[in-house]
Amino acid sequence: MPEARTVKRRTKSEDSARADQASSSSSERPRLRDAERTSKAILAAATKEFAERGYGGARVDAIAERAKINKRMLYHYFGGKDALYVAVLEGSYIAIRSAEARLDLSHRSPADGMRELVVFTWQYFLDHPEFLGILSTENMHKARFLKRSARIFELHSPLVSEISGLLDRGSAAGDFRPDCDPVKIYMSIAALGSFFLTNRWTLSTIFRRNLSDKAEIDAWGEHIVDVIFAYLRP
């Protein structure tokens, strides 16, 4: 009988330990979700602040206020303004590269894939003006902060490979001219889109045309497609 009681006590102890472990695991999940939400809120607020005010004009206090958190929390998650700015740069590139990956260019015909890439890039710039703002800020700093991120180089490799595949298949089919540089093609697509959007107010004034009008914006998107395909034509 004493032996049976010992076994029973041990069983209760084991059950209690398992219950404590389950409770700890359950309470850990909300904490992780809260941490993820807080981190995302800080990054979203920082992206807006840096895009609107540049690196020099952005203030940690303003970012914390936008994110509705205590400033100490921001330092806890990101360590300071420089590290937060690098995280914003990485996050901005991760977002556009992830969206590009969903285009699945390797399984599209060369012409369809190239058009899809052009249209996507133009629309992405329209939908995410903060991305162009962040790029403008970093170019003013001559990519000083971007050079600190090893992830940036990894992110661009798949895109160049995808475009290269489109160009090779298009050339083999006789749709594209041979020996096109995928980096130059992407730079041309991005340049035609970003120049219009970052300069449309001055250009609208100079040429007395409302380049913010939807018809003008839609027409420019088609113009980018025409320019790229005119270059690619064999």
XYZ file of C-alpha atoms in Angstrom, residues 85-189:
105
model
C 16.779 52.693 -40.253
C 18.696 49.673 -41.596
C 15.767 47.456 -40.589
C 13.408 49.771 -42.515
C 15.638 49.565 -45.595
C 15.736 45.779 -45.399
C 12.015 45.569 -44.812
C 11.288 47.815 -47.795
C 13.346 45.651 -50.135
C 12.023 42.412 -48.671
C 8.471 43.610 -49.324
C 8.984 44.394 -53.011
C 11.163 41.331 -53.683
C 8.595 39.066 -51.999
C 5.817 40.564 -54.123
C 7.923 40.126 -57.274
C 8.550 36.480 -56.417
C 4.804 35.856 -56.476
C 4.736 36.848 -60.157
C 6.309 33.449 -60.893
C 8.098 34.773 -63.980
C 9.905 31.505 -64.677
C 6.604 29.864 -65.616
C 5.337 32.628 -67.899
C 6.001 33.189 -71.557
C 8.817 35.719 -72.117
C 6.512 38.457 -73.460
C 3.824 37.926 -70.810
C 6.393 37.728 -68.040
C 8.178 40.913 -69.103
C 4.935 42.855 -69.422
C 3.800 41.565 -66.034
C 7.058 42.711 -64.450
C 6.769 46.201 -65.961
C 3.126 46.623 -64.957
C 3.781 45.229 -61.478
C 6.752 47.547 -60.857
C 4.807 50.617 -61.964
C 1.809 49.702 -59.814
C 4.007 48.904 -56.821
C 5.576 52.365 -56.999
C 2.096 53.885 -57.174
C 0.837 51.866 -54.209
C 3.957 52.326 -52.058
C 5.188 55.922 -52.349
C 7.077 55.418 -49.094
C 9.374 52.975 -50.922
C 10.533 55.699 -53.313
C 10.889 58.087 -50.369
C 13.165 55.655 -48.542
C 15.252 55.118 -51.696
C 15.609 58.855 -52.192
C 16.797 59.275 -48.613
C 19.337 56.468 -48.890
C 20.691 57.794 -52.185
C 21.309 61.125 -50.495
C 23.524 59.169 -48.095
C 25.219 57.367 -51.006
C 23.906 54.002 -49.749
C 25.935 54.334 -46.547
C 23.420 52.389 -44.477
C 22.435 49.968 -47.229
C 26.026 48.747 -47.416
C 25.727 47.508 -43.841
C 23.138 44.912 -44.816
C 24.338 41.618 -46.269
C 20.708 40.601 -46.836
C 20.192 43.215 -49.557
C 22.535 41.456 -51.983
C 20.875 38.092 -51.402
C 17.454 39.594 -52.075
C 18.383 40.904 -55.507
C 19.951 37.740 -56.877
C 16.656 35.885 -57.526
C 15.186 38.876 -59.389
C 18.154 39.200 -61.728
C 18.027 35.453 -62.364
C 14.299 35.588 -63.165
C 14.745 38.465 -65.628
C 17.740 36.743 -67.183
C 15.611 33.638 -67.714
C 12.914 35.681 -69.462
C 15.495 37.312 -71.719
C 17.187 34.018 -72.611
C 13.910 32.296 -73.425
C 12.692 35.311 -75.355
C 15.894 35.439 -77.380
C 15.745 31.708 -78.142
C 12.162 32.097 -79.368
C 13.067 35.073 -81.531
C 10.901 37.469 -79.484
C 13.739 39.446 -77.882
C 17.061 40.677 -79.141
C 20.030 38.642 -77.880
C 22.555 39.594 -75.191
C 20.325 41.948 -73.164
C 21.589 42.840 -69.703
C 18.957 41.931 -67.067
C 20.209 44.575 -64.647
C 19.939 47.313 -67.283
C 16.443 46.149 -68.192
C 15.301 46.359 -64.586
C 17.004 49.712 -64.069
C 15.207 51.058 -67.153
C 11.836 49.843 -65.875
